[in-house]
mmCIF file of C-alpha atoms and ligand atoms in Angstrom:
data_model
loop_
_atom_site.group_PDB
_atom_site.id
_atom_site.type_symbol
_atom_site.label_atom_id
_atom_site.label_comp_id
_atom_site.label_asym_id
_atom_site.label_seq_id
_atom_site.Cartn_x
_atom_site.Cartn_y
_atom_site.Cartn_z
ATOM 1 C CA MET R 1 10.643 2.871 26.789
ATOM 2 C CA ILE R 2 12.116 5.595 24.524
ATOM 3 C CA ALA R 3 15.527 5.255 26.277
ATOM 4 C CA ARG R 4 15.520 1.470 25.897
ATOM 5 C CA GLU R 5 14.389 1.709 22.290
ATOM 6 C CA GLN R 6 17.191 4.206 21.515
ATOM 7 C CA ALA R 7 19.779 1.987 23.108
ATOM 8 C CA ALA R 8 18.675 -1.294 21.386
ATOM 9 C CA LEU R 9 17.338 -0.273 17.971
ATOM 10 C CA MET R 10 18.965 1.399 14.986
ATOM 11 C CA SER R 11 17.554 4.958 14.515
ATOM 12 C CA ASN R 12 15.994 4.426 11.037
ATOM 13 C CA TYR R 13 12.312 5.123 12.252
ATOM 14 C CA GLY R 14 10.934 8.335 13.698
ATOM 15 C CA ARG R 15 8.408 7.019 16.158
ATOM 16 C CA TYR R 16 5.523 8.994 17.744
ATOM 17 C CA PRO R 17 5.765 9.112 21.483
ATOM 18 C CA VAL R 18 3.124 6.522 22.348
ATOM 19 C CA GLU R 19 3.381 2.843 23.098
ATOM 20 C CA PHE R 20 0.414 0.444 22.262
ATOM 21 C CA VAL R 21 -0.183 -2.953 24.032
ATOM 22 C CA ARG R 22 -3.699 -3.936 22.633
ATOM 23 C CA GLY R 23 -5.843 -3.354 19.500
ATOM 24 C CA GLU R 24 -9.469 -3.983 18.759
ATOM 25 C CA GLY R 25 -11.100 -2.856 15.520
ATOM 26 C CA ALA R 26 -10.261 0.732 14.846
ATOM 27 C CA TRP R 27 -8.756 1.341 18.192
ATOM 28 C CA LEU R 28 -5.284 0.956 19.735
ATOM 29 C CA PHE R 29 -4.849 1.093 23.508
ATOM 30 C CA ASP R 30 -1.643 2.255 25.447
ATOM 31 C CA PRO R 31 -0.365 0.672 28.740
ATOM 32 C CA GLU R 32 -2.710 2.859 30.815
ATOM 33 C CA GLY R 33 -5.816 1.719 28.845
ATOM 34 C CA ARG R 34 -6.359 4.953 26.935
ATOM 35 C CA GLY R 35 -7.847 4.332 23.619
ATOM 36 C CA TYR R 36 -6.603 5.974 20.367
ATOM 37 C CA LEU R 37 -8.781 6.017 17.317
ATOM 38 C CA ASP R 38 -6.532 4.568 14.480
ATOM 39 C CA LEU R 39 -6.759 6.549 11.127
ATOM 40 C CA MET R 40 -3.458 4.944 9.798
ATOM 41 C CA SER R 41 -4.052 0.975 9.858
ATOM 42 C CA GLY R 42 -0.235 0.655 10.268
ATOM 43 C CA ILE R 43 0.208 2.304 6.949
ATOM 44 C CA SER R 44 -2.820 0.411 5.373
ATOM 45 C CA MET R 45 -1.470 -2.810 6.675
ATOM 46 C CA ILE R 46 -4.414 -3.866 8.839
ATOM 47 C CA ASN R 47 -7.354 -2.930 6.888
ATOM 48 C CA ALA R 48 -9.557 -5.435 8.556
ATOM 49 C CA GLY R 49 -8.934 -3.786 12.015
ATOM 50 C CA HIS R 50 -6.786 -4.761 14.861
ATOM 51 C CA CYS R 51 -7.313 -8.269 16.037
ATOM 52 C CA HIS R 52 -10.240 -9.119 13.740
ATOM 53 C CA PRO R 53 -11.763 -12.123 15.487
ATOM 54 C CA ASP R 54 -11.746 -14.170 12.261
ATOM 55 C CA VAL R 55 -8.012 -13.420 11.681
ATOM 56 C CA VAL R 56 -7.155 -14.173 15.394
ATOM 57 C CA ALA R 57 -9.087 -17.574 15.249
ATOM 58 C CA ALA R 58 -7.373 -18.470 11.967
ATOM 59 C CA ILE R 59 -3.938 -17.553 13.339
ATOM 60 C CA ARG R 60 -4.486 -19.640 16.624
ATOM 61 C CA GLU R 61 -5.766 -22.634 14.775
ATOM 62 C CA GLN R 62 -2.965 -22.680 12.139
ATOM 63 C CA ALA R 63 -0.373 -21.985 14.824
ATOM 64 C CA GLY R 64 -1.266 -24.985 16.660
ATOM 65 C CA THR R 65 -1.252 -27.140 13.542
ATOM 66 C CA LEU R 66 1.645 -26.226 11.183
ATOM 67 C CA ILE R 67 3.573 -22.878 11.166
ATOM 68 C CA ASN R 68 6.009 -23.432 8.202
ATOM 69 C CA THR R 69 7.666 -25.909 6.092
ATOM 70 C CA SER R 70 9.687 -23.992 3.500
ATOM 71 C CA ASN R 71 8.750 -24.123 -0.130
ATOM 72 C CA LEU R 72 10.103 -27.650 -0.513
ATOM 73 C CA TYR R 73 6.726 -29.087 -0.042
ATOM 74 C CA TYR R 74 3.000 -28.614 -0.594
ATOM 75 C CA THR R 75 0.730 -26.830 1.946
ATOM 76 C CA GLU R 76 -3.003 -26.094 1.220
ATOM 77 C CA PRO R 77 -3.280 -22.602 2.732
ATOM 78 C CA MET R 78 -0.789 -21.355 0.274
ATOM 79 C CA VAL R 79 -2.579 -22.928 -2.848
ATOM 80 C CA GLU R 80 -5.993 -21.672 -1.576
ATOM 81 C CA LEU R 81 -4.749 -18.148 -1.187
ATOM 82 C CA ALA R 82 -3.110 -18.259 -4.434
ATOM 83 C CA GLU R 83 -6.321 -19.550 -5.956
ATOM 84 C CA TRP R 84 -8.172 -16.545 -4.322
ATOM 85 C CA ILE R 85 -5.761 -13.821 -5.682
ATOM 86 C CA ARG R 86 -5.860 -15.530 -9.133
ATOM 87 C CA ASP R 87 -9.673 -15.770 -9.233
ATOM 88 C CA THR R 88 -10.091 -12.135 -7.951
ATOM 89 C CA SER R 89 -7.503 -10.586 -10.102
ATOM 90 C CA MET R 90 -6.160 -11.267 -13.613
ATOM 91 C CA GLY R 91 -6.550 -14.996 -13.638
ATOM 92 C CA GLY R 92 -2.923 -15.749 -13.609
ATOM 93 C CA ARG R 93 -0.688 -17.562 -11.117
ATOM 94 C CA VAL R 94 0.984 -16.192 -8.002
ATOM 95 C CA PHE R 95 4.447 -15.862 -6.395
ATOM 96 C CA PHE R 96 4.537 -15.313 -2.609
ATOM 97 C CA CYS R 97 7.014 -13.341 -0.515
ATOM 98 C CA ASN R 98 7.096 -11.571 2.720
ATOM 99 C CA SER R 99 6.708 -7.884 2.208
ATOM 100 C CA GLY R 100 5.931 -4.996 -0.211
ATOM 101 C CA ALA R 101 9.603 -4.370 -1.046
ATOM 102 C CA GLU R 102 10.134 -8.081 -1.810
ATOM 103 C CA ALA R 103 7.026 -8.032 -4.100
ATOM 104 C CA SER R 104 8.540 -5.118 -5.901
ATOM 105 C CA GLU R 105 11.752 -7.006 -6.314
ATOM 106 C CA ALA R 106 10.070 -10.130 -7.666
ATOM 107 C CA ALA R 107 8.093 -7.995 -10.152
ATOM 108 C CA ILE R 108 11.417 -6.378 -11.336
ATOM 109 C CA LYS R 109 13.003 -9.677 -11.767
ATOM 110 C CA LEU R 110 10.051 -11.159 -13.643
ATOM 111 C CA ALA R 111 9.905 -7.951 -16.006
ATOM 112 C CA ARG R 112 13.732 -8.309 -16.544
ATOM 113 C CA LYS R 113 13.560 -12.016 -17.467
ATOM 114 C CA HIS R 114 10.477 -11.346 -19.714
ATOM 115 C CA GLY R 115 12.181 -8.410 -21.406
ATOM 116 C CA GLY R 116 15.289 -10.223 -22.041
ATOM 117 C CA PRO R 117 18.885 -8.655 -22.428
ATOM 118 C CA ASP R 118 17.685 -5.846 -24.864
ATOM 119 C CA ARG R 119 14.858 -4.518 -22.624
ATOM 120 C CA THR R 120 16.471 -3.413 -19.245
ATOM 121 C CA GLU R 121 14.680 -0.108 -18.651
ATOM 122 C CA PHE R 122 11.878 0.689 -16.439
ATOM 123 C CA VAL R 123 9.646 3.778 -16.433
ATOM 124 C CA SER R 124 8.094 4.685 -13.124
ATOM 125 C CA LEU R 125 6.660 7.986 -11.693
ATOM 126 C CA GLU R 126 8.195 10.896 -9.875
ATOM 127 C CA ASP R 127 7.167 10.587 -6.306
ATOM 128 C CA SER R 128 6.389 7.101 -6.465
ATOM 129 C CA PHE R 129 7.043 4.489 -3.717
ATOM 130 C CA HIS R 130 7.782 0.927 -4.453
ATOM 131 C CA GLY R 131 9.984 -0.053 -1.381
ATOM 132 C CA ARG R 132 13.381 0.559 0.153
ATOM 133 C CA THR R 133 15.542 -2.589 -1.163
ATOM 134 C CA MET R 134 17.824 -1.777 -3.900
ATOM 135 C CA GLY R 135 15.729 -2.707 -6.877
ATOM 136 C CA ALA R 136 12.486 -1.185 -5.440
ATOM 137 C CA LEU R 137 14.473 1.855 -4.476
ATOM 138 C CA ALA R 138 15.637 2.427 -7.900
ATOM 139 C CA LEU R 139 11.821 2.495 -9.188
ATOM 140 C CA THR R 140 10.931 4.844 -6.388
ATOM 141 C CA GLY R 141 11.134 8.257 -7.890
ATOM 142 C CA GLN R 142 12.245 10.150 -4.996
ATOM 143 C CA PRO R 143 15.903 11.443 -5.051
ATOM 144 C CA GLY R 144 15.930 12.133 -1.353
ATOM 145 C CA LYS R 145 15.419 8.462 -0.414
ATOM 146 C CA GLN R 146 17.933 7.374 -3.039
ATOM 147 C CA GLU R 147 20.682 9.723 -2.488
ATOM 148 C CA ALA R 148 22.841 7.954 0.030
ATOM 149 C CA PHE R 149 22.533 4.599 -1.699
ATOM 150 C CA ARG R 150 23.925 5.352 -5.254
ATOM 151 C CA PRO R 151 24.835 3.779 -7.605
ATOM 152 C CA LEU R 152 21.326 2.283 -7.875
ATOM 153 C CA MET R 153 20.048 -0.440 -10.215
ATOM 154 C CA PRO R 154 20.584 1.345 -13.667
ATOM 155 C CA GLY R 155 17.862 1.927 -16.268
ATOM 156 C CA ALA R 156 14.953 3.578 -14.264
ATOM 157 C CA ARG R 157 13.249 6.530 -15.734
ATOM 158 C CA TYR R 158 10.780 8.759 -13.967
ATOM 159 C CA VAL R 159 7.795 10.694 -15.459
ATOM 160 C CA PRO R 160 5.664 13.315 -13.523
ATOM 161 C CA ARG R 161 2.277 11.565 -12.665
ATOM 162 C CA ASN R 162 -0.542 12.311 -15.256
ATOM 163 C CA ASP R 163 1.843 13.761 -17.733
ATOM 164 C CA LYS R 164 0.985 11.892 -20.872
ATOM 165 C CA ASP R 165 3.506 13.519 -23.196
ATOM 166 C CA ALA R 166 6.289 12.648 -20.805
ATOM 167 C CA LEU R 167 5.080 9.031 -20.537
ATOM 168 C CA ARG R 168 4.859 8.730 -24.359
ATOM 169 C CA ALA R 169 8.410 10.076 -24.643
ATOM 170 C CA ALA R 170 9.754 7.698 -21.917
ATOM 171 C CA VAL R 171 8.481 4.345 -22.950
ATOM 172 C CA SER R 172 10.670 2.766 -25.704
ATOM 173 C CA GLU R 173 11.753 -0.441 -27.187
ATOM 174 C CA LYS R 174 14.261 -0.723 -24.269
ATOM 175 C CA THR R 175 11.431 -0.642 -21.759
ATOM 176 C CA CYS R 176 10.756 -3.821 -19.977
ATOM 177 C CA ALA R 177 8.042 -2.447 -17.692
ATOM 178 C CA ILE R 178 6.122 0.603 -16.685
ATOM 179 C CA ALA R 179 5.484 0.623 -12.963
ATOM 180 C CA ILE R 180 2.561 2.615 -11.413
ATOM 181 C CA GLU R 181 0.506 3.043 -8.282
ATOM 182 C CA ILE R 182 -3.082 3.814 -9.242
ATOM 183 C CA VAL R 183 -3.083 6.143 -6.073
ATOM 184 C CA GLN R 184 0.407 7.360 -5.091
ATOM 185 C CA GLY R 185 0.278 6.732 -1.315
ATOM 186 C CA GLU R 186 3.516 7.513 0.347
ATOM 187 C CA CYS R 187 4.046 10.946 -1.133
ATOM 188 C CA GLY R 188 0.602 12.145 0.042
ATOM 189 C CA VAL R 189 -2.359 10.419 -1.730
ATOM 190 C CA TYR R 190 -2.289 11.519 -5.391
ATOM 191 C CA PRO R 191 -4.754 9.642 -7.529
ATOM 192 C CA LEU R 192 -3.661 9.073 -11.173
ATOM 193 C CA ASP R 193 -5.964 10.163 -13.907
ATOM 194 C CA ASP R 194 -7.865 7.247 -15.436
ATOM 195 C CA ASP R 195 -6.780 8.345 -18.861
ATOM 196 C CA PHE R 196 -3.177 8.497 -17.804
ATOM 197 C CA VAL R 197 -3.536 4.843 -16.458
ATOM 198 C CA ARG R 198 -5.126 3.805 -19.641
ATOM 199 C CA LEU R 199 -2.382 5.436 -21.787
ATOM 200 C CA ALA R 200 0.230 3.377 -19.642
ATOM 201 C CA ARG R 201 -1.782 0.240 -20.605
ATOM 202 C CA GLN R 202 -1.881 1.258 -24.291
ATOM 203 C CA LEU R 203 1.862 2.123 -24.309
ATOM 204 C CA ALA R 204 2.740 -0.999 -22.712
ATOM 205 C CA ASP R 205 0.801 -2.983 -25.334
ATOM 206 C CA GLU R 206 2.101 -1.027 -28.338
ATOM 207 C CA ARG R 207 5.705 -1.026 -27.303
ATOM 208 C CA GLY R 208 5.978 -4.681 -25.877
ATOM 209 C CA ALA R 209 6.500 -3.595 -22.173
ATOM 210 C CA LEU R 210 4.745 -5.037 -19.187
ATOM 211 C CA LEU R 211 2.434 -2.910 -17.003
ATOM 212 C CA ILE R 212 3.136 -3.455 -13.361
ATOM 213 C CA VAL R 213 0.399 -2.137 -10.952
ATOM 214 C CA ASP R 214 1.753 -1.738 -7.281
ATOM 215 C CA GLU R 215 -1.411 -2.400 -5.277
ATOM 216 C CA ILE R 216 0.510 -2.804 -1.981
ATOM 217 C CA GLN R 217 -1.037 0.258 -0.446
ATOM 218 C CA THR R 218 -4.100 0.621 -2.475
ATOM 219 C CA GLY R 219 -5.160 -2.941 -2.630
ATOM 220 C CA MET R 220 -7.483 -5.055 -0.402
ATOM 221 C CA SER R 221 -10.488 -2.746 -0.724
ATOM 222 C CA ARG R 222 -8.548 0.392 0.465
ATOM 223 C CA THR R 223 -10.127 2.644 -2.295
ATOM 224 C CA GLY R 224 -13.362 0.742 -2.621
ATOM 225 C CA PRO R 225 -12.811 -2.120 -5.214
ATOM 226 C CA LEU R 226 -10.710 -5.084 -4.086
ATOM 227 C CA TYR R 227 -7.743 -3.702 -6.311
ATOM 228 C CA ALA R 228 -7.745 0.023 -7.323
ATOM 229 C CA TYR R 229 -7.062 -0.878 -11.002
ATOM 230 C CA GLN R 230 -10.604 -2.303 -11.085
ATOM 231 C CA ASP R 231 -12.058 1.283 -11.051
ATOM 232 C CA ALA R 232 -9.469 2.510 -13.626
ATOM 233 C CA GLY R 233 -10.846 0.240 -16.511
ATOM 234 C CA ILE R 234 -7.443 -1.525 -17.314
ATOM 235 C CA GLU R 235 -5.913 -4.977 -16.235
ATOM 236 C CA PRO R 236 -2.136 -5.003 -15.275
ATOM 237 C CA ASP R 237 0.121 -7.586 -16.617
ATOM 238 C CA VAL R 238 1.766 -7.925 -13.147
ATOM 239 C CA MET R 239 0.380 -6.901 -9.765
ATOM 240 C CA CYS R 240 2.090 -6.469 -6.510
ATOM 241 C CA LEU R 241 0.207 -7.008 -3.138
ATOM 242 C CA ALA R 242 1.474 -6.967 0.454
ATOM 243 C CA LYS R 243 0.545 -4.900 3.674
ATOM 244 C CA SER R 244 -3.229 -5.787 4.318
ATOM 245 C CA LEU R 245 -3.064 -8.962 2.364
ATOM 246 C CA GLY R 246 -1.851 -10.725 5.610
ATOM 247 C CA GLY R 247 -4.414 -9.253 8.110
ATOM 248 C CA GLY R 248 -1.466 -7.875 9.905
ATOM 249 C CA PHE R 249 0.762 -10.958 9.432
ATOM 250 C CA PRO R 250 3.798 -10.323 7.070
ATOM 251 C CA ILE R 251 3.117 -11.592 3.391
ATOM 252 C CA GLY R 252 3.589 -10.290 0.016
ATOM 253 C CA ALA R 253 2.419 -11.561 -3.398
ATOM 254 C CA VAL R 254 2.959 -10.900 -7.248
ATOM 255 C CA THR R 255 0.575 -12.174 -9.718
ATOM 256 C CA ALA R 256 0.877 -12.051 -13.377
ATOM 257 C CA ARG R 257 -1.653 -12.532 -16.157
ATOM 258 C CA PRO R 258 -1.674 -16.081 -17.900
ATOM 259 C CA GLY R 259 1.288 -16.433 -20.179
ATOM 260 C CA ILE R 260 3.292 -13.937 -18.219
ATOM 261 C CA ASP R 261 2.946 -16.086 -15.117
ATOM 262 C CA ALA R 262 5.210 -18.724 -16.819
ATOM 263 C CA VAL R 263 8.275 -16.448 -16.793
ATOM 264 C CA PHE R 264 9.651 -17.849 -13.428
ATOM 265 C CA GLN R 265 11.052 -21.231 -13.713
ATOM 266 C CA PRO R 266 12.370 -23.246 -10.787
ATOM 267 C CA GLY R 267 15.552 -21.524 -9.477
ATOM 268 C CA ASP R 268 14.664 -18.114 -10.877
ATOM 269 C CA HIS R 269 13.419 -16.648 -7.519
ATOM 270 C CA GLY R 270 12.353 -17.755 -4.081
ATOM 271 C CA SER R 271 12.154 -17.143 -0.412
ATOM 272 C CA THR R 272 12.455 -19.547 2.543
ATOM 273 C CA PHE R 273 9.551 -18.266 4.740
ATOM 274 C CA ALA R 274 7.297 -17.166 1.858
ATOM 275 C CA GLY R 275 3.570 -18.393 1.784
ATOM 276 C CA SER R 276 3.799 -20.259 5.052
ATOM 277 C CA PRO R 277 0.641 -21.926 6.326
ATOM 278 C CA LEU R 278 0.465 -19.416 9.067
ATOM 279 C CA ALA R 279 0.820 -16.266 6.901
ATOM 280 C CA CYS R 280 -1.511 -17.750 4.326
ATOM 281 C CA ALA R 281 -4.088 -18.850 7.040
ATOM 282 C CA SER R 282 -4.208 -15.261 8.291
ATOM 283 C CA ALA R 283 -4.352 -13.886 4.779
ATOM 284 C CA LEU R 284 -7.341 -16.124 3.846
ATOM 285 C CA ALA R 285 -9.214 -15.016 6.954
ATOM 286 C CA ALA R 286 -8.435 -11.324 6.219
ATOM 287 C CA ALA R 287 -9.543 -11.947 2.427
ATOM 288 C CA LYS R 288 -13.044 -13.058 3.452
ATOM 289 C CA VAL R 289 -13.467 -9.882 5.528
ATOM 290 C CA LEU R 290 -11.971 -7.569 2.853
ATOM 291 C CA GLY R 291 -13.541 -9.202 -0.124
ATOM 292 C CA ASP R 292 -17.083 -8.573 1.213
ATOM 293 C CA PRO R 293 -19.029 -6.345 -1.216
ATOM 294 C CA ALA R 294 -20.867 -4.906 1.715
ATOM 295 C CA LEU R 295 -17.454 -3.829 3.415
ATOM 296 C CA GLN R 296 -16.371 -2.451 -0.105
ATOM 297 C CA GLN R 297 -19.717 -0.415 -0.216
ATOM 298 C CA HIS R 298 -19.005 0.911 3.208
ATOM 299 C CA VAL R 299 -15.607 2.002 2.014
ATOM 300 C CA ARG R 300 -17.049 3.878 -0.940
ATOM 301 C CA THR R 301 -19.911 5.463 1.054
ATOM 302 C CA GLU R 302 -17.850 6.413 4.254
ATOM 303 C CA GLY R 303 -14.808 7.421 2.134
ATOM 304 C CA ALA R 304 -16.929 9.875 0.119
ATOM 305 C CA CYS R 305 -18.467 11.183 3.337
ATOM 306 C CA PHE R 306 -15.001 11.721 4.936
ATOM 307 C CA LEU R 307 -13.541 13.298 1.879
ATOM 308 C CA ALA R 308 -16.488 15.786 1.786
ATOM 309 C CA GLY R 309 -15.733 16.523 5.379
ATOM 310 C CA LEU R 310 -12.147 17.235 4.519
ATOM 311 C CA GLN R 311 -13.332 19.345 1.567
ATOM 312 C CA GLY R 312 -15.474 21.200 4.176
ATOM 313 C CA LEU R 313 -12.194 22.200 5.953
ATOM 314 C CA VAL R 314 -10.850 23.493 2.644
ATOM 315 C CA ASP R 315 -14.074 25.423 2.034
ATOM 316 C CA ASP R 316 -13.751 27.049 5.513
ATOM 317 C CA GLY R 317 -9.885 28.152 4.681
ATOM 318 C CA LEU R 318 -8.405 25.638 7.190
ATOM 319 C CA ALA R 319 -6.747 23.499 4.463
ATOM 320 C CA ILE R 320 -5.924 24.176 0.817
ATOM 321 C CA GLU R 321 -6.588 20.948 -0.941
ATOM 322 C CA ALA R 322 -8.433 17.568 -0.065
ATOM 323 C CA ARG R 323 -7.655 14.423 -2.034
ATOM 324 C CA GLY R 324 -8.747 10.704 -1.783
ATOM 325 C CA ARG R 325 -10.237 7.587 -3.158
ATOM 326 C CA GLY R 326 -12.251 5.474 -0.832
ATOM 327 C CA LEU R 327 -10.614 5.357 2.694
ATOM 328 C CA MET R 328 -7.248 6.686 1.420
ATOM 329 C CA CYS R 329 -7.333 10.483 1.902
ATOM 330 C CA ALA R 330 -5.174 13.541 2.640
ATOM 331 C CA ILE R 331 -5.298 17.124 3.205
ATOM 332 C CA GLU R 332 -2.886 19.752 2.121
ATOM 333 C CA LEU R 333 -2.127 22.720 4.510
ATOM 334 C CA ALA R 334 -1.171 26.110 3.366
ATOM 335 C CA GLU R 335 1.593 26.199 6.068
ATOM 336 C CA PRO R 336 4.224 23.644 6.975
ATOM 337 C CA ARG R 337 2.688 22.580 10.167
ATOM 338 C CA GLY R 338 1.743 18.935 9.278
ATOM 339 C CA ALA R 339 3.981 17.446 12.069
ATOM 340 C CA ASP R 340 2.237 19.804 14.630
ATOM 341 C CA VAL R 341 -1.114 18.739 13.508
ATOM 342 C CA VAL R 342 -0.222 14.997 13.830
ATOM 343 C CA LEU R 343 1.019 15.568 17.471
ATOM 344 C CA ALA R 344 -2.045 17.664 18.302
ATOM 345 C CA MET R 345 -4.280 14.979 17.038
ATOM 346 C CA LEU R 346 -2.344 12.395 18.903
ATOM 347 C CA GLU R 347 -2.870 14.417 22.270
ATOM 348 C CA ARG R 348 -6.498 14.225 21.387
ATOM 349 C CA GLY R 349 -6.417 10.470 20.875
ATOM 350 C CA PHE R 350 -6.460 10.113 17.063
ATOM 351 C CA LEU R 351 -3.608 8.550 14.881
ATOM 352 C CA VAL R 352 -2.870 10.229 11.751
ATOM 353 C CA ASN R 353 0.501 10.977 9.849
ATOM 354 C CA ASN R 354 2.037 13.514 7.769
ATOM 355 C CA THR R 355 3.699 12.529 4.484
ATOM 356 C CA SER R 356 5.398 16.059 4.146
ATOM 357 C CA ALA R 357 5.518 19.281 6.079
ATOM 358 C CA THR R 358 2.241 20.222 4.562
ATOM 359 C CA THR R 359 0.394 16.822 3.856
ATOM 360 C CA VAL R 360 -1.593 14.980 6.517
ATOM 361 C CA ARG R 361 -2.687 11.547 5.464
ATOM 362 C CA PHE R 362 -5.619 9.294 6.649
ATOM 363 C CA LEU R 363 -5.897 5.515 6.155
ATOM 364 C CA PRO R 364 -8.317 4.195 8.742
ATOM 365 C CA PRO R 365 -9.102 0.543 9.143
ATOM 366 C CA LEU R 366 -12.057 -0.281 6.659
ATOM 367 C CA VAL R 367 -14.248 -1.300 9.599
ATOM 368 C CA ILE R 368 -14.117 2.252 11.046
ATOM 369 C CA THR R 369 -17.757 3.563 11.497
ATOM 370 C CA GLY R 370 -19.266 6.888 10.069
ATOM 371 C CA ASP R 371 -19.480 8.232 13.725
ATOM 372 C CA GLU R 372 -15.875 7.454 14.484
ATOM 373 C CA LEU R 373 -14.857 9.327 11.189
ATOM 374 C CA THR R 374 -17.049 12.319 12.204
ATOM 375 C CA ASN R 375 -15.230 12.486 15.414
ATOM 376 C CA ALA R 376 -11.961 12.546 13.811
ATOM 377 C CA LEU R 377 -13.144 15.295 11.443
ATOM 378 C CA ASN R 378 -14.349 17.326 14.344
ATOM 379 C CA ALA R 379 -10.957 16.920 16.293
ATOM 380 C CA LEU R 380 -9.162 17.917 13.162
ATOM 381 C CA ARG R 381 -11.325 21.000 12.659
ATOM 382 C CA ASP R 382 -10.464 21.880 16.392
ATOM 383 C CA VAL R 383 -6.812 21.284 15.814
ATOM 384 C CA LEU R 384 -6.602 23.406 12.637
ATOM 385 C CA ASN R 385 -8.567 26.183 14.244
ATOM 386 C CA GLU R 386 -6.383 26.361 17.102
ATOM 387 C CA SER R 387 -2.949 26.271 15.601
HETATM 388 C C1 PLP A 401 2.942 1.400 -2.852
HETATM 389 C C2 PLP A 401 3.863 0.758 -2.018
HETATM 390 N N1 PLP A 401 4.839 -0.121 -2.507
HETATM 391 C C3 PLP A 401 5.597 -0.814 -1.827
HETATM 392 C C4 PLP A 401 5.854 -0.458 -0.377
HETATM 393 C C5 PLP A 401 6.896 -1.190 0.436
HETATM 394 O O1 PLP A 401 6.316 -2.128 1.185
HETATM 395 P P1 PLP A 401 6.996 -2.707 2.496
HETATM 396 O O2 PLP A 401 7.112 -1.579 3.585
HETATM 397 O O3 PLP A 401 6.198 -3.947 3.122
HETATM 398 O O4 PLP A 401 8.428 -3.199 2.031
HETATM 399 C C6 PLP A 401 4.919 0.303 0.233
HETATM 400 C C7 PLP A 401 5.121 0.696 1.605
HETATM 401 O O5 PLP A 401 4.574 1.759 2.079
HETATM 402 C C8 PLP A 401 3.974 1.109 -0.644
HETATM 403 O O6 PLP A 401 3.052 1.905 -0.082
#
């Protein structure tokens, strides 16, 4: 499989040496039937768990009825999903696309059109991640990812997370939008301070910029509330969603608060596939699972317990820091052996990933049980003790 993959696919991914053929809940199975406890959810992409029966049933039903029509016509699943996003977030209308990067691109174009010719700058955060297409990459405050692709879209400025003075200094009358993740995910799970998020809201209001909140990784109950901003005491002007919105099926969405949701007019933006009946039926089924308050309470309770377990590893000198919100967690190791820890966990049947040489990240499906999380913690303790 590895040789075939190398001969047929471009080498832009570093894959782990395992193949999966089946999934169920928090478990993935290799061709020999060995089960692996998934603590990654496809990078927070399948929060409802693998092959959730309601999602499978919705896809089967919709696939046999109508798969796609393009956006030339009306289809009900798209309208119903837009209503659900509108009614669970800022009350504004929705634009659909097919991925996280596409959601970032749509938010960028919306902010640029709203700002007009004199407001063309963006303020985002160092270490942020908003996607790998050219606009999203320009907002992604990681020079290493940008280097080979310069010149980038001009006008992006980056400030360190939680640095209020730097944020105050960066936002000006030229800023069309401030873009933040409430918890920075890709760089290793760094929650923003609530007062930094509130300052971003305040500066956007005072200086006439939009506040874009990227909930692509934090959304769909990953951190406890349906959207992470809901625990931070603010409302964005624009919110990006993707990943778990689709229950595993590709979809992205941008919603903007009423008024701002009128910026796009026919012809301003679009996508042939976007908002297909099939993607939206899958998303609606996932939304019922992930919007359930009982599941959200489970995320808060089990997330706190898991984070306490990770903190226990820190207290015992096996790691130097534990971070997290809900079931979005990471530990920081004293030595650069994150990749070894990931492989040792894989050998034991647990899927985690390292976001840097020293950071190991955990994004389990939200349906994972407390016992399964305890098993993962025990395996991690063994691995850290051994290496
Ligand atoms: C916060 C955030 N924004 C955007 C993206 C890009 O999403 P996609 O990979 O679907 O383009 C990601 C992906 O990891 C993400 O975590």
